[in-house]
């Protein structure tokens, strides 16, 4: 069996495949949160490894695990000492220290201007920049890595990470054209370039777990989920989980128009991806709002039924930027166009779903300045898979029939495919 483990923000999933068939699936909650300052979003690196190890052990009790692939939540970093031990929590992609004021602007914006690279809070390079300037780097620190790199190290008992380009690029200050860290920019920002780890263009063999399973280096969850959803280069992939992305595969490098970005992929290819910070989290917030009214518990199935009742009726315009955007973290969600006729739960629910899809449709429209239109539309992520109303909205917005990916855990499935061959 080839095992893929996806380390998400709220859950960790494992998928085992054999002969192209899924033979094992298990998901555990990511309950590793560590509480710190108000702006920090932290998770226990060792706690996450423990969850991954439990999943590996359970899979190994079902069938022999030949190899392991890993995908992980992107952008965040862990500080490591010389022995490969984590000397900090995982500082996640949701961390807010980069939005704090530096001199005339935020740390993220001033580092972007200093280096000529588009960066946002939560990116590892921004975290490192803030911690460098505020003397918050643990004194034992020898390297930084992503949480997927750390889990791979722990599985193999290694002391230093090797980072795939997908994760390196997600940290920031990685030269995607020359496949290396941007040493000039790192040094210009006053950071220690020796903290940045070795990078590989391929998802290569890394080591062996003590039971003998081959372990491959980790890949970013955006790339792994696209790989798990489709291998059709003509597809546009819409993924909605906690956040959301729209992605297309490119055979050759092409500069993405802002706010989209070009990312490393596999087999020497690239992705153009546009991401929204809220995605399915907006639907979760609406559910929480309904359940806070005291009229009884509302589940997602009931909310989907509510939304269906408003189809074909006038709706308000629901902007779902509850977490702002990477370009403007201060941007907020809003509802406009409310009338006596559409100020009701069905209309609000459907309007929110349309807002989720509209963000991605607008990002795809920006992509079309640099790419040819895609002819295939693939949906992935549980927010799409289990919501027929959202599926219909996405299909209408993109003016293409929507196919939902065959595997329900695309990133873990993609990681398992990578474990089967490496890319």
Tab-separated table of C-alpha atoms in Angstrom, residues 48-337:
chain	number	residue	atom	x	y	z
A	48	UNK	CA	0.940	16.987	14.749
A	49	UNK	CA	3.675	14.379	14.317
A	50	UNK	CA	1.908	12.257	16.946
A	51	UNK	CA	-1.339	12.434	14.952
A	52	UNK	CA	0.506	11.446	11.753
A	53	UNK	CA	2.244	8.570	13.534
A	54	UNK	CA	-1.104	7.246	14.797
A	55	UNK	CA	-2.456	7.332	11.248
A	56	UNK	CA	0.628	5.558	9.918
A	57	UNK	CA	0.393	2.861	12.586
A	58	UNK	CA	-3.290	2.284	11.877
A	59	UNK	CA	-2.633	2.015	8.135
A	60	UNK	CA	0.252	-0.389	8.778
A	61	UNK	CA	-2.100	-2.586	10.833
A	62	UNK	CA	-4.351	-2.904	7.770
A	63	UNK	CA	-1.689	-3.581	5.119
A	64	UNK	CA	2.042	-3.308	4.530
A	65	UNK	CA	2.961	0.322	3.869
A	66	UNK	CA	5.481	0.387	1.036
A	67	UNK	CA	5.990	4.148	0.944
A	68	UNK	CA	4.641	7.373	2.438
A	69	UNK	CA	3.913	10.719	0.790
A	70	UNK	CA	3.064	13.859	2.749
A	71	UNK	CA	1.187	17.028	1.891
A	72	UNK	CA	0.879	19.902	4.299
A	73	UNK	CA	-0.742	23.225	5.036
A	74	UNK	CA	1.527	25.733	3.345
A	75	UNK	CA	3.404	28.921	4.286
A	76	UNK	CA	3.932	28.206	8.011
A	77	UNK	CA	7.287	27.313	9.578
A	78	UNK	CA	8.853	25.417	12.478
A	79	UNK	CA	12.251	26.299	13.979
A	80	UNK	CA	14.648	23.340	14.342
A	81	UNK	CA	17.862	22.805	16.279
A	82	UNK	CA	20.934	20.923	14.966
A	83	UNK	CA	19.515	17.568	16.039
A	84	UNK	CA	16.314	18.171	14.046
A	85	UNK	CA	14.218	18.773	17.147
A	86	UNK	CA	11.446	21.387	16.964
A	87	UNK	CA	12.314	24.324	19.218
A	88	UNK	CA	9.108	26.215	18.406
A	89	UNK	CA	5.487	25.417	17.620
A	90	UNK	CA	4.333	25.457	14.012
A	91	UNK	CA	3.722	29.142	13.256
A	92	UNK	CA	0.858	28.643	10.812
A	93	UNK	CA	-0.297	30.364	7.646
A	94	UNK	CA	-2.958	32.157	9.724
A	95	UNK	CA	-0.413	33.841	12.004
A	96	UNK	CA	-0.836	37.607	12.178
A	97	UNK	CA	2.564	38.954	13.234
A	98	UNK	CA	3.298	40.082	9.688
A	99	UNK	CA	0.373	42.519	9.888
A	100	UNK	CA	1.842	44.314	12.907
A	101	UNK	CA	3.251	47.791	12.377
A	102	UNK	CA	6.989	48.003	11.641
A	103	UNK	CA	7.960	51.575	10.718
A	104	UNK	CA	5.575	53.162	8.245
A	105	UNK	CA	3.707	49.998	7.294
A	106	UNK	CA	3.288	46.334	8.284
A	107	UNK	CA	6.184	43.889	8.444
A	108	UNK	CA	4.741	41.977	5.466
A	109	UNK	CA	4.412	45.060	3.256
A	110	UNK	CA	7.802	46.489	4.185
A	111	UNK	CA	9.533	43.150	3.550
A	112	UNK	CA	7.733	42.957	0.192
A	113	UNK	CA	9.025	46.410	-0.740
A	114	UNK	CA	12.515	45.634	0.569
A	115	UNK	CA	12.832	42.456	-1.501
A	116	UNK	CA	10.636	43.203	-4.518
A	117	UNK	CA	8.607	40.065	-3.745
A	118	UNK	CA	4.895	39.805	-3.010
A	119	UNK	CA	4.576	38.474	0.541
A	120	UNK	CA	1.841	38.299	3.166
A	121	UNK	CA	1.505	37.569	6.847
A	122	UNK	CA	1.705	33.848	7.574
A	123	UNK	CA	4.465	33.332	5.004
A	124	UNK	CA	7.492	31.801	6.714
A	125	UNK	CA	9.815	34.486	5.373
A	126	UNK	CA	7.630	37.191	6.925
A	127	UNK	CA	7.515	35.305	10.227
A	128	UNK	CA	11.303	34.956	10.186
A	129	UNK	CA	11.717	38.651	9.334
A	130	UNK	CA	9.532	39.720	12.261
A	131	UNK	CA	11.235	37.304	14.645
A	132	UNK	CA	14.694	38.411	13.478
A	133	UNK	CA	13.950	42.068	14.104
A	134	UNK	CA	12.261	41.397	17.453
A	135	UNK	CA	14.799	38.872	18.744
A	136	UNK	CA	12.213	36.090	18.918
A	137	UNK	CA	14.098	33.346	17.078
A	138	UNK	CA	14.828	30.528	19.560
A	139	UNK	CA	18.576	30.641	20.284
A	140	UNK	CA	19.095	26.967	19.389
A	141	UNK	CA	17.668	27.443	15.879
A	142	UNK	CA	19.645	25.844	13.059
A	143	UNK	CA	17.042	25.543	10.259
A	144	UNK	CA	13.437	26.330	9.412
A	145	UNK	CA	11.024	23.959	7.702
A	146	UNK	CA	7.324	23.361	7.037
A	147	UNK	CA	5.276	21.009	9.170
A	148	UNK	CA	5.327	18.381	6.412
A	149	UNK	CA	9.121	18.499	6.330
A	150	UNK	CA	9.182	18.055	10.094
A	151	UNK	CA	6.898	15.021	10.019
A	152	UNK	CA	9.054	13.440	7.279
A	153	UNK	CA	12.137	14.032	9.435
A	154	UNK	CA	10.545	12.472	12.497
A	155	UNK	CA	9.319	9.444	10.545
A	156	UNK	CA	12.868	8.804	9.283
A	157	UNK	CA	14.752	10.010	12.359
A	158	UNK	CA	16.615	12.593	10.236
A	159	UNK	CA	18.295	15.714	11.590
A	160	UNK	CA	17.877	18.105	8.635
A	161	UNK	CA	15.003	18.742	6.227
A	162	UNK	CA	14.896	18.637	2.456
A	163	UNK	CA	12.152	20.896	1.155
A	164	UNK	CA	10.244	20.476	-2.103
A	165	UNK	CA	9.948	23.603	-4.236
A	166	UNK	CA	6.193	23.792	-3.611
A	167	UNK	CA	6.833	24.339	0.095
A	168	UNK	CA	9.911	26.519	-0.443
A	169	UNK	CA	7.935	28.859	-2.678
A	170	UNK	CA	5.102	29.004	-0.141
A	171	UNK	CA	7.491	30.313	2.531
A	172	UNK	CA	8.533	33.208	0.281
A	173	UNK	CA	11.821	34.563	-1.071
A	174	UNK	CA	12.263	31.522	-3.325
A	175	UNK	CA	13.449	32.129	-6.900
A	176	UNK	CA	11.023	29.999	-8.887
A	177	UNK	CA	12.858	30.512	-12.199
A	178	UNK	CA	16.302	29.563	-10.905
A	179	UNK	CA	15.045	26.981	-8.402
A	180	UNK	CA	16.871	28.406	-5.399
A	181	UNK	CA	16.484	30.729	-2.444
A	182	UNK	CA	16.798	34.427	-3.237
A	183	UNK	CA	19.974	34.954	-1.218
A	184	UNK	CA	20.229	38.620	-2.172
A	185	UNK	CA	16.737	39.385	-0.870
A	186	UNK	CA	17.219	37.333	2.295
A	187	UNK	CA	20.442	39.128	3.157
A	188	UNK	CA	19.015	42.542	2.200
A	189	UNK	CA	16.305	41.977	4.800
A	190	UNK	CA	18.899	41.170	7.458
A	191	UNK	CA	17.945	37.513	7.790
A	192	UNK	CA	20.319	34.568	8.132
A	193	UNK	CA	20.288	32.680	4.818
A	194	UNK	CA	21.811	29.589	6.455
A	195	UNK	CA	18.472	28.969	8.201
A	196	UNK	CA	16.813	28.154	4.859
A	197	UNK	CA	17.028	24.417	4.079
A	198	UNK	CA	18.130	22.393	1.082
A	199	UNK	CA	15.553	22.395	-1.734
A	200	UNK	CA	14.636	19.674	-4.232
A	201	UNK	CA	12.877	20.114	-7.583
A	202	UNK	CA	11.405	16.618	-7.243
A	203	UNK	CA	9.406	14.862	-4.565
A	204	UNK	CA	12.381	12.625	-3.880
A	205	UNK	CA	13.041	9.684	-1.583
A	206	UNK	CA	14.032	10.988	1.845
A	207	UNK	CA	14.576	7.986	4.111
A	208	UNK	CA	12.955	4.960	5.698
A	209	UNK	CA	10.555	4.696	8.583
A	210	UNK	CA	11.611	2.143	11.203
A	211	UNK	CA	9.149	-0.406	9.769
A	212	UNK	CA	10.950	-0.081	6.422
A	213	UNK	CA	8.503	2.152	4.534
A	214	UNK	CA	10.121	4.591	2.115
A	215	UNK	CA	9.325	8.200	3.026
A	216	UNK	CA	9.233	10.949	0.397
A	217	UNK	CA	9.717	14.646	1.065
A	218	UNK	CA	6.568	16.687	1.656
A	219	UNK	CA	4.713	18.748	-0.939
A	220	UNK	CA	2.373	21.708	-0.556
A	221	UNK	CA	-1.301	20.853	-0.132
A	222	UNK	CA	-2.418	23.087	-3.005
A	223	UNK	CA	-0.230	21.189	-5.465
A	224	UNK	CA	-1.028	17.782	-3.929
A	225	UNK	CA	-4.770	18.430	-4.020
A	226	UNK	CA	-4.661	19.434	-7.693
A	227	UNK	CA	-2.610	16.306	-8.432
A	228	UNK	CA	-5.095	14.181	-6.522
A	229	UNK	CA	-8.091	15.792	-8.233
A	230	UNK	CA	-6.972	15.545	-11.871
A	231	UNK	CA	-4.033	14.879	-14.133
A	232	UNK	CA	-5.727	16.762	-16.988
A	233	UNK	CA	-3.691	19.835	-17.914
A	234	UNK	CA	-6.772	21.305	-19.603
A	235	UNK	CA	-8.652	21.543	-16.309
A	236	UNK	CA	-9.385	24.431	-14.011
A	237	UNK	CA	-9.588	23.105	-10.449
A	238	UNK	CA	-11.800	24.778	-7.861
A	239	UNK	CA	-11.002	23.669	-4.312
A	240	UNK	CA	-12.972	24.849	-1.289
A	241	UNK	CA	-11.931	23.785	2.190
A	242	UNK	CA	-11.209	26.112	5.120
A	243	UNK	CA	-9.777	28.481	2.523
A	244	UNK	CA	-10.283	28.150	-1.223
A	245	UNK	CA	-8.249	28.180	-4.418
A	246	UNK	CA	-8.694	28.139	-8.148
A	247	UNK	CA	-5.755	26.584	-9.999
A	248	UNK	CA	-4.644	25.755	-13.536
A	249	UNK	CA	-1.620	23.736	-14.679
A	250	UNK	CA	1.015	25.283	-16.968
A	251	UNK	CA	3.537	23.368	-19.060
A	252	UNK	CA	5.983	26.298	-18.863
A	253	UNK	CA	6.555	29.217	-16.525
A	254	UNK	CA	4.332	32.242	-17.042
A	255	UNK	CA	4.052	35.232	-14.726
A	256	UNK	CA	0.651	35.294	-13.038
A	257	UNK	CA	-1.235	38.586	-12.909
A	258	UNK	CA	-1.716	39.831	-9.331
A	259	UNK	CA	-3.213	38.806	-6.983
A	260	UNK	CA	-2.788	35.323	-8.462
A	261	UNK	CA	0.640	33.701	-8.324
A	262	UNK	CA	2.672	31.150	-10.238
A	263	UNK	CA	3.757	28.202	-8.102
A	264	UNK	CA	6.003	25.175	-8.666
A	265	UNK	CA	4.168	21.953	-9.502
A	266	UNK	CA	5.416	18.498	-10.507
A	267	UNK	CA	7.152	17.085	-13.609
A	268	UNK	CA	8.719	20.493	-14.287
A	269	UNK	CA	5.293	22.119	-14.604
A	270	UNK	CA	3.771	25.083	-12.783
A	271	UNK	CA	0.442	26.154	-11.315
A	272	UNK	CA	-1.237	29.508	-11.484
A	273	UNK	CA	-3.304	29.762	-8.324
A	274	UNK	CA	-5.639	32.355	-6.923
A	275	UNK	CA	-6.560	31.916	-3.287
A	276	UNK	CA	-9.226	33.244	-0.945
A	277	UNK	CA	-8.588	33.169	2.800
A	278	UNK	CA	-12.127	32.356	3.836
A	279	UNK	CA	-13.681	29.757	1.518
A	280	UNK	CA	-15.722	27.188	3.415
A	281	UNK	CA	-14.992	28.971	6.683
A	282	UNK	CA	-17.649	31.510	5.673
A	283	UNK	CA	-20.303	28.768	5.594
A	284	UNK	CA	-19.074	27.590	9.002
A	285	UNK	CA	-19.488	31.122	10.349
A	286	UNK	CA	-23.044	31.319	9.018
A	287	UNK	CA	-23.846	27.982	10.670
A	288	UNK	CA	-22.438	29.323	13.943
A	289	UNK	CA	-24.572	32.446	13.546
A	290	UNK	CA	-27.743	30.415	13.014
A	291	UNK	CA	-26.966	28.170	15.964
A	292	UNK	CA	-26.326	31.190	18.170
A	293	UNK	CA	-29.863	32.462	17.757
A	294	UNK	CA	-31.220	29.939	20.295
A	295	UNK	CA	-33.830	28.464	17.954
A	296	UNK	CA	-32.129	25.063	17.693
A	297	UNK	CA	-29.148	23.409	16.033
A	298	UNK	CA	-28.707	23.862	12.284
A	299	UNK	CA	-26.532	21.433	10.311
A	300	UNK	CA	-25.039	21.866	6.840
A	301	UNK	CA	-27.655	19.665	5.179
A	302	UNK	CA	-30.409	21.901	6.543
A	303	UNK	CA	-28.503	24.967	5.367
A	304	UNK	CA	-28.220	23.473	1.870
A	305	UNK	CA	-31.979	22.913	1.893
A	306	UNK	CA	-32.482	26.536	2.939
A	307	UNK	CA	-30.313	27.717	0.048
A	308	UNK	CA	-32.309	25.647	-2.453
A	309	UNK	CA	-35.479	27.510	-1.431
A	310	UNK	CA	-33.964	30.811	-2.597
A	311	UNK	CA	-32.898	29.643	-6.070
A	312	UNK	CA	-34.375	31.918	-8.743
A	313	UNK	CA	-35.309	34.634	-6.247
A	314	UNK	CA	-33.699	38.088	-5.799
A	315	UNK	CA	-30.671	37.913	-3.525
A	316	UNK	CA	-28.478	40.360	-1.642
A	317	UNK	CA	-24.788	40.543	-2.573
A	318	UNK	CA	-22.699	38.736	0.061
A	319	UNK	CA	-18.958	39.481	0.075
A	320	UNK	CA	-17.389	36.730	2.186
A	321	UNK	CA	-13.984	38.253	2.988
A	322	UNK	CA	-14.291	37.580	6.731
A	323	UNK	CA	-10.508	37.134	6.904
A	324	UNK	CA	-9.633	39.918	4.500
A	325	UNK	CA	-7.292	39.165	1.618
A	326	UNK	CA	-3.548	38.601	1.463
A	327	UNK	CA	-3.225	41.967	-0.277
A	328	UNK	CA	-5.497	43.797	2.183
A	329	UNK	CA	-5.876	41.985	5.530
A	330	UNK	CA	-8.099	44.793	6.812
A	331	UNK	CA	-10.774	44.175	4.179
A	332	UNK	CA	-14.038	42.934	5.670
A	333	UNK	CA	-17.088	40.937	4.661
A	334	UNK	CA	-20.265	42.782	3.744
A	335	UNK	CA	-23.857	42.291	2.684
A	336	UNK	CA	-25.425	44.834	0.328
A	337	UNK	CA	-28.676	45.055	-1.555
